[in-house]
Tab-separated table of C-alpha atoms in Angstrom:
chain	number	residue	atom	x	y	z
M	1	UNK	CA	102.206	98.759	81.423
M	2	UNK	CA	100.975	98.462	77.847
M	3	UNK	CA	100.387	95.013	76.322
M	4	UNK	CA	103.335	95.316	73.916
M	5	UNK	CA	105.885	96.355	76.543
M	6	UNK	CA	108.735	93.939	77.153
M	7	UNK	CA	109.366	93.583	80.878
M	8	UNK	CA	112.842	93.449	82.359
M	9	UNK	CA	114.212	93.389	85.887
M	10	UNK	CA	114.471	91.158	88.929
M	11	UNK	CA	111.122	89.412	88.636
M	12	UNK	CA	109.891	85.968	89.630
M	13	UNK	CA	107.661	85.687	86.548
M	14	UNK	CA	108.068	87.531	83.252
M	15	UNK	CA	105.675	87.295	80.318
M	16	UNK	CA	107.014	89.080	77.238
M	17	UNK	CA	104.940	89.768	74.100
M	18	UNK	CA	103.131	86.441	74.450
M	19	UNK	CA	100.706	85.300	71.761
M	20	UNK	CA	99.165	81.833	71.760
M	21	UNK	CA	95.956	79.953	71.148
M	22	UNK	CA	94.576	76.889	69.451
M	23	UNK	CA	94.963	75.512	65.926
M	24	UNK	CA	97.387	78.247	64.901
M	25	UNK	CA	94.985	81.043	65.883
M	26	UNK	CA	96.020	83.432	68.663
M	27	UNK	CA	93.477	83.844	71.459
M	28	UNK	CA	95.827	86.182	73.348
M	29	UNK	CA	98.054	88.725	71.595
M	30	UNK	CA	101.180	90.588	72.733
M	31	UNK	CA	100.617	89.930	76.442
M	32	UNK	CA	103.308	91.342	78.731
M	33	UNK	CA	103.415	91.561	82.513
M	34	UNK	CA	105.762	90.743	85.397
M	35	UNK	CA	105.235	89.487	88.933
M	36	UNK	CA	107.577	90.128	91.856
M	37	UNK	CA	108.679	87.494	94.365
M	38	UNK	CA	105.959	86.914	96.944
M	39	UNK	CA	103.266	88.890	95.094
M	40	UNK	CA	99.831	87.635	94.089
M	41	UNK	CA	98.700	88.618	90.605
M	42	UNK	CA	95.298	88.326	88.990
M	43	UNK	CA	93.912	87.859	85.497
M	44	UNK	CA	90.522	89.584	85.598
M	45	UNK	CA	88.022	89.950	82.802
M	46	UNK	CA	84.732	88.789	81.259
M	47	UNK	CA	84.212	85.288	79.865
M	48	UNK	CA	86.148	84.624	76.669
M	49	UNK	CA	88.751	87.359	77.216
M	50	UNK	CA	91.732	84.949	77.333
M	51	UNK	CA	92.291	84.466	81.083
M	52	UNK	CA	92.332	80.665	80.967
M	53	UNK	CA	94.501	80.643	77.841
M	54	UNK	CA	97.185	82.640	79.663
M	55	UNK	CA	96.947	80.291	82.646
M	56	UNK	CA	97.335	77.221	80.395
M	57	UNK	CA	100.371	78.810	78.775
M	58	UNK	CA	101.911	79.504	82.197
M	59	UNK	CA	101.257	75.910	83.257
M	60	UNK	CA	102.912	74.542	80.109
M	61	UNK	CA	99.782	73.130	78.476
M	62	UNK	CA	100.008	75.563	75.542
M	63	UNK	CA	103.059	76.595	73.500
M	64	UNK	CA	103.486	80.228	72.419
M	65	UNK	CA	103.086	81.334	68.822
M	66	UNK	CA	105.292	84.313	69.673
M	67	UNK	CA	106.922	85.735	72.788
M	68	UNK	CA	108.245	84.028	75.894
M	69	UNK	CA	107.559	83.121	79.532
M	70	UNK	CA	110.401	83.271	82.048
M	71	UNK	CA	110.351	81.907	85.605
M	72	UNK	CA	113.204	82.959	87.884
M	73	UNK	CA	114.996	84.264	84.763
M	74	UNK	CA	114.791	80.845	83.054
M	75	UNK	CA	112.908	80.670	79.748
M	76	UNK	CA	110.231	78.000	80.238
M	77	UNK	CA	108.136	78.765	77.134
M	78	UNK	CA	109.350	79.810	73.690
M	79	UNK	CA	107.935	79.116	70.214
M	80	UNK	CA	108.877	75.504	69.482
M	81	UNK	CA	110.456	74.911	72.907
M	82	UNK	CA	108.226	74.481	75.959
M	83	UNK	CA	109.307	73.012	79.286
M	84	UNK	CA	106.861	70.231	80.293
M	85	UNK	CA	104.386	71.094	83.079
M	86	UNK	CA	105.892	68.609	85.548
M	87	UNK	CA	109.326	70.277	85.304
M	88	UNK	CA	108.196	73.871	85.913
M	89	UNK	CA	107.857	73.874	89.717
M	90	UNK	CA	104.416	75.419	89.241
M	91	UNK	CA	101.470	74.267	91.367
M	92	UNK	CA	97.859	74.307	90.191
M	93	UNK	CA	94.590	74.649	92.095
M	94	UNK	CA	91.557	73.846	89.967
M	95	UNK	CA	87.999	75.106	90.064
M	96	UNK	CA	86.592	71.621	90.754
M	97	UNK	CA	89.276	70.696	93.349
M	98	UNK	CA	90.323	67.552	91.354
M	99	UNK	CA	90.837	65.460	94.498
M	100	UNK	CA	91.168	61.678	94.327
M	101	UNK	CA	87.930	60.315	95.869
M	102	UNK	CA	89.467	56.950	96.865
M	103	UNK	CA	92.351	58.552	98.828
M	104	UNK	CA	92.231	60.058	102.307
M	105	UNK	CA	92.847	63.772	102.772
M	106	UNK	CA	96.406	63.049	103.937
M	107	UNK	CA	97.080	60.815	100.933
M	108	UNK	CA	95.679	63.455	98.571
M	109	UNK	CA	98.005	66.106	100.008
M	110	UNK	CA	101.018	63.778	99.925
M	111	UNK	CA	100.332	62.373	96.461
M	112	UNK	CA	103.216	64.249	94.814
M	113	UNK	CA	105.754	63.567	97.566
M	114	UNK	CA	107.038	60.269	96.211
M	115	UNK	CA	110.714	60.831	97.062
M	116	UNK	CA	110.255	61.259	100.819
M	117	UNK	CA	110.456	58.547	103.459
M	118	UNK	CA	107.106	57.566	104.951
M	119	UNK	CA	107.720	59.363	108.267
M	120	UNK	CA	108.989	62.534	106.534
M	121	UNK	CA	106.044	62.505	104.172
M	122	UNK	CA	103.521	62.173	107.017
M	123	UNK	CA	105.185	64.992	108.934
M	124	UNK	CA	105.103	67.350	105.952
M	125	UNK	CA	101.512	66.448	105.126
M	126	UNK	CA	100.412	67.170	108.693
M	127	UNK	CA	102.265	70.501	108.678
M	128	UNK	CA	100.392	71.513	105.525
M	129	UNK	CA	97.041	70.335	106.863
M	130	UNK	CA	97.667	72.338	110.017
M	131	UNK	CA	98.421	75.367	107.858
M	132	UNK	CA	94.980	75.053	106.200
M	133	UNK	CA	93.294	74.132	109.534
M	134	UNK	CA	92.384	70.569	108.516
M	135	UNK	CA	94.792	68.513	110.626
M	136	UNK	CA	91.906	66.797	112.433
M	137	UNK	CA	90.472	65.525	109.128
M	138	UNK	CA	93.626	63.863	107.777
M	139	UNK	CA	92.046	60.392	107.652
M	140	UNK	CA	88.715	61.486	106.174
M	141	UNK	CA	87.779	61.211	102.501
M	142	UNK	CA	86.910	64.087	100.132
M	143	UNK	CA	83.178	63.314	100.068
M	144	UNK	CA	83.071	63.825	103.846
M	145	UNK	CA	84.287	67.431	103.535
M	146	UNK	CA	82.491	70.642	102.578
M	147	UNK	CA	83.367	72.519	99.391
M	148	UNK	CA	85.491	75.030	101.284
M	149	UNK	CA	87.375	72.252	103.075
M	150	UNK	CA	88.001	70.435	99.792
M	151	UNK	CA	89.433	73.624	98.316
M	152	UNK	CA	91.804	73.905	101.283
M	153	UNK	CA	92.951	70.332	100.626
M	154	UNK	CA	93.560	71.203	96.971
M	155	UNK	CA	95.677	74.177	98.048
M	156	UNK	CA	97.681	72.050	100.512
M	157	UNK	CA	98.302	69.453	97.790
M	158	UNK	CA	99.535	72.169	95.397
M	159	UNK	CA	101.853	73.546	98.102
M	160	UNK	CA	103.317	70.150	99.063
M	161	UNK	CA	106.050	69.975	96.349
M	162	UNK	CA	107.193	73.506	97.339
M	163	UNK	CA	106.412	75.178	94.004
M	164	UNK	CA	107.880	78.474	92.881
M	165	UNK	CA	104.491	79.695	91.654
M	166	UNK	CA	100.867	78.682	92.292
M	167	UNK	CA	98.168	79.017	89.613
M	168	UNK	CA	94.600	79.384	90.899
M	169	UNK	CA	91.931	78.719	88.258
M	170	UNK	CA	88.703	80.337	89.581
M	171	UNK	CA	89.181	78.297	92.771
M	172	UNK	CA	86.242	79.750	94.701
M	173	UNK	CA	83.550	79.875	92.005
M	174	UNK	CA	81.701	76.800	93.331
M	175	UNK	CA	81.325	78.300	96.810
M	176	UNK	CA	78.696	80.656	98.233
M	177	UNK	CA	79.488	84.358	98.453
M	178	UNK	CA	80.316	84.524	102.185
M	179	UNK	CA	82.589	81.481	102.030
M	180	UNK	CA	84.290	82.843	98.919
M	181	UNK	CA	85.202	86.052	100.723
M	182	UNK	CA	86.510	84.295	103.811
M	183	UNK	CA	88.438	81.625	101.908
M	184	UNK	CA	90.049	84.085	99.513
M	185	UNK	CA	91.429	86.061	102.464
M	186	UNK	CA	92.585	82.844	104.149
M	187	UNK	CA	94.381	81.714	100.985
M	188	UNK	CA	96.071	85.096	100.667
M	189	UNK	CA	97.284	84.878	104.256
M	190	UNK	CA	98.647	81.357	103.707
M	191	UNK	CA	100.509	82.339	100.531
M	192	UNK	CA	101.913	85.472	102.166
M	193	UNK	CA	103.027	83.487	105.215
M	194	UNK	CA	104.920	81.071	102.982
M	195	UNK	CA	106.174	83.800	100.628
M	196	UNK	CA	104.801	81.974	97.590
M	197	UNK	CA	103.760	83.922	94.498
M	198	UNK	CA	100.487	83.150	92.753
M	199	UNK	CA	98.377	83.998	89.723
M	200	UNK	CA	94.606	83.992	90.246
M	201	UNK	CA	92.086	83.756	87.409
M	202	UNK	CA	88.678	85.201	88.235
M	203	UNK	CA	85.815	87.310	86.899
M	204	UNK	CA	84.939	88.493	90.424
M	205	UNK	CA	86.329	91.991	91.051
M	206	UNK	CA	85.854	91.911	94.821
M	207	UNK	CA	87.770	88.659	94.996
M	208	UNK	CA	90.554	90.047	92.810
M	209	UNK	CA	90.892	93.260	94.820
M	210	UNK	CA	90.768	91.557	98.219
M	211	UNK	CA	93.316	88.890	97.385
M	212	UNK	CA	95.758	90.287	94.833
M	213	UNK	CA	98.621	92.792	94.764
M	214	UNK	CA	98.551	93.338	90.983
M	215	UNK	CA	95.611	92.879	88.613
M	216	UNK	CA	95.491	92.588	84.832
M	217	UNK	CA	92.191	93.642	83.259
M	218	UNK	CA	91.748	91.729	79.991
M	219	UNK	CA	89.545	92.276	76.991
M	220	UNK	CA	89.526	90.345	73.698
M	221	UNK	CA	92.850	88.648	74.383
M	222	UNK	CA	94.796	91.746	75.380
M	223	UNK	CA	95.736	93.381	78.680
M	224	UNK	CA	94.042	96.770	79.015
M	225	UNK	CA	95.805	97.653	82.277
M	226	UNK	CA	98.136	95.849	84.712
M	227	UNK	CA	98.120	97.761	87.969
M	228	UNK	CA	97.380	97.797	91.687
M	229	UNK	CA	93.636	97.617	92.509
M	230	UNK	CA	93.532	101.233	93.755
M	231	UNK	CA	94.786	102.582	90.417
M	232	UNK	CA	92.424	100.396	88.398
M	233	UNK	CA	89.515	101.959	90.268
M	234	UNK	CA	90.719	105.562	90.518
M	235	UNK	CA	93.062	105.879	87.500
M	236	UNK	CA	91.683	103.609	84.737
M	237	UNK	CA	93.741	103.728	81.549
M	238	UNK	CA	90.781	103.603	79.129
M	239	UNK	CA	86.998	103.620	78.920
M	240	UNK	CA	86.698	99.815	79.094
M	241	UNK	CA	88.632	99.582	82.371
M	242	UNK	CA	86.649	102.498	83.787
M	243	UNK	CA	83.364	100.779	82.907
M	244	UNK	CA	84.414	97.260	83.898
M	245	UNK	CA	85.983	98.002	87.273
M	246	UNK	CA	83.612	98.984	90.052
M	247	UNK	CA	80.204	100.593	89.694
M	248	UNK	CA	79.457	103.803	87.887
M	249	UNK	CA	78.311	105.370	84.657
M	250	UNK	CA	79.150	108.212	82.311
M	251	UNK	CA	77.438	111.573	82.067
M	252	UNK	CA	78.035	114.167	79.308
M	253	UNK	CA	80.225	117.186	79.982
M	254	UNK	CA	82.259	119.969	78.398
M	255	UNK	CA	85.781	120.935	79.429
M	256	UNK	CA	86.365	124.346	81.012
M	257	UNK	CA	90.068	123.796	81.685
M	258	UNK	CA	92.614	121.056	82.380
M	259	UNK	CA	90.931	119.903	85.596
M	260	UNK	CA	87.379	121.298	85.380
M	261	UNK	CA	84.386	119.940	83.470
M	262	UNK	CA	80.937	121.522	83.232
M	263	UNK	CA	77.961	119.163	83.419
M	264	UNK	CA	74.341	118.977	84.532
M	265	UNK	CA	75.709	118.117	87.971
M	266	UNK	CA	77.623	121.393	88.030
M	267	UNK	CA	81.333	122.041	87.530
M	268	UNK	CA	83.299	118.919	88.452
M	269	UNK	CA	86.874	119.379	89.636
M	270	UNK	CA	89.370	116.632	90.243
M	271	UNK	CA	92.975	115.618	90.661
M	272	UNK	CA	93.786	114.934	87.032
M	273	UNK	CA	94.779	117.515	84.396
M	274	UNK	CA	93.758	116.801	80.804
M	275	UNK	CA	95.219	118.366	77.660
M	276	UNK	CA	91.951	118.876	75.790
M	277	UNK	CA	91.016	122.286	74.447
M	278	UNK	CA	88.334	124.160	76.439
M	279	UNK	CA	84.905	123.260	75.079
M	280	UNK	CA	85.819	119.645	74.236
M	281	UNK	CA	82.844	117.287	74.625
M	282	UNK	CA	83.643	114.517	77.089
M	283	UNK	CA	82.020	111.748	79.102
M	284	UNK	CA	82.675	111.914	82.848
M	285	UNK	CA	82.680	108.805	85.024
M	286	UNK	CA	80.503	109.196	88.110
M	287	UNK	CA	80.771	106.486	90.743
M	288	UNK	CA	78.177	105.987	93.525
M	289	UNK	CA	80.649	107.164	96.156
M	290	UNK	CA	81.216	110.441	94.248
M	291	UNK	CA	77.716	111.648	95.210
M	292	UNK	CA	76.908	112.960	98.681
M	293	UNK	CA	73.612	114.042	100.223
M	294	UNK	CA	73.583	117.814	100.821
M	295	UNK	CA	70.369	119.481	102.089
M	296	UNK	CA	71.723	122.897	100.995
M	297	UNK	CA	72.350	121.872	97.382
M	298	UNK	CA	70.327	123.338	94.510
M	299	UNK	CA	70.930	120.161	92.475
M	300	UNK	CA	67.843	117.993	93.046
M	301	UNK	CA	67.615	115.014	90.649
M	302	UNK	CA	64.728	112.540	90.857
M	303	UNK	CA	64.974	108.995	92.209
M	304	UNK	CA	64.131	106.516	89.439
M	305	UNK	CA	65.417	103.291	91.059
M	306	UNK	CA	66.470	102.157	94.528
M	307	UNK	CA	68.054	98.961	95.838
M	308	UNK	CA	68.084	98.397	99.585
M	309	UNK	CA	71.175	96.521	100.871
M	310	UNK	CA	70.856	96.676	104.652
M	311	UNK	CA	73.481	99.171	105.774
M	312	UNK	CA	73.171	101.179	102.544
M	313	UNK	CA	70.814	101.896	99.665
M	314	UNK	CA	71.863	102.273	96.027
M	315	UNK	CA	69.833	104.989	94.270
M	316	UNK	CA	69.618	105.788	90.579
M	317	UNK	CA	68.915	109.448	89.812
M	318	UNK	CA	67.884	111.252	86.652
M	319	UNK	CA	68.514	114.894	85.787
M	320	UNK	CA	67.530	114.561	82.124
M	321	UNK	CA	67.384	111.999	79.329
M	322	UNK	CA	71.155	112.375	78.912
M	323	UNK	CA	72.188	112.440	82.556
M	324	UNK	CA	71.550	109.562	84.919
M	325	UNK	CA	73.826	108.418	87.723
M	326	UNK	CA	73.955	106.258	90.851
M	327	UNK	CA	74.595	107.162	94.487
M	328	UNK	CA	75.196	105.021	97.543
M	329	UNK	CA	73.766	106.423	100.788
M	330	UNK	CA	73.524	104.942	104.275
M	331	UNK	CA	70.142	103.277	104.613
M	332	UNK	CA	68.843	105.766	107.224
M	333	UNK	CA	68.462	108.221	104.326
M	334	UNK	CA	65.277	106.722	102.938
M	335	UNK	CA	64.040	108.419	99.763
M	336	UNK	CA	61.107	107.362	97.596
M	337	UNK	CA	60.751	106.810	93.855
M	338	UNK	CA	59.989	110.100	92.136
M	339	UNK	CA	61.340	112.165	95.036
M	340	UNK	CA	63.756	115.027	94.299
M	341	UNK	CA	66.844	114.724	96.492
M	342	UNK	CA	69.453	117.445	97.152
M	343	UNK	CA	72.914	116.106	96.272
M	344	UNK	CA	76.312	117.332	95.154
M	345	UNK	CA	79.348	115.828	93.473
M	346	UNK	CA	82.438	115.202	95.576
M	347	UNK	CA	84.790	113.484	93.131
M	348	UNK	CA	88.398	113.487	94.289
M	349	UNK	CA	89.430	111.584	91.175
M	350	UNK	CA	88.366	113.126	87.863
M	351	UNK	CA	87.943	110.427	85.219
M	352	UNK	CA	86.807	111.503	81.757
M	353	UNK	CA	87.168	110.413	78.141
M	354	UNK	CA	86.622	112.372	74.960
M	355	UNK	CA	83.213	111.734	73.506
M	356	UNK	CA	83.126	109.796	70.247
M	357	UNK	CA	80.315	109.146	67.794
């Protein structure tokens, strides 16, 4: 879906040609995407690309300069007419948890449930705490909990008013890597169990791919590609997405036909047919998993870097000044710096872009 496309259909959330920012300047421009009921979407990109600006617009903290935001077919943001945040039925989970330190865990979760009787409120709070596996800590205070537990409380509090949509603003960035992975999967399971849609903001690709159904890759305030994680990795729409998503690098090549490119690594075939004329100079994306060890291969590049990672080792090879690439091998294949290693390319997905400059 291109950034200027207007989305239509039976969606939970629709963002159409949205531009907004601060002081009259647009940080994001012509943003369009749609999220289905029960899906988890992600805004992924480097710092300063506009992720948080989109999230603030969805929450109702920013008004659009142009375009619109629709939730369950209702326009909640238009230029000059923005529904207040408290009337949107949108929950928010912040990076720093934003819990009230003087309230117990149960009181934090039930803070927004002012219209319920005391017994009803307690019952709902305990159901939510059980959902996030914290029912035994209901009477504790935030400072007595770990970071991961506090984030679970923040999620339960956001879920308490039964929102239509949850916004997650880099919710795991203060946690260590192992806890981030586990908690992101737990949060996905909770949201899927409840059938609640969400938008996650993150710069962590692994987190985005593990947790989300649809991912928007952003650059300089515009969506480069809104797609499922598999397509972002294997079918990137442009050079930026190809470089940003996953590991890999480009090597020079020359087209032989629609689906064959000649390079220093040999003739590379793939699943994609291009319309370039034979002889067109291109750059071919080579990912570490495109390279396999083959003792019978005549291609023997030299190891110039290696990074041991336990079960695997990431090698960087050089054929010439123009052609370097990475390969990921199981760690039992232990090669040394300067060693020539027999390898071949096994790229099921051919990703290339015409060379410029």
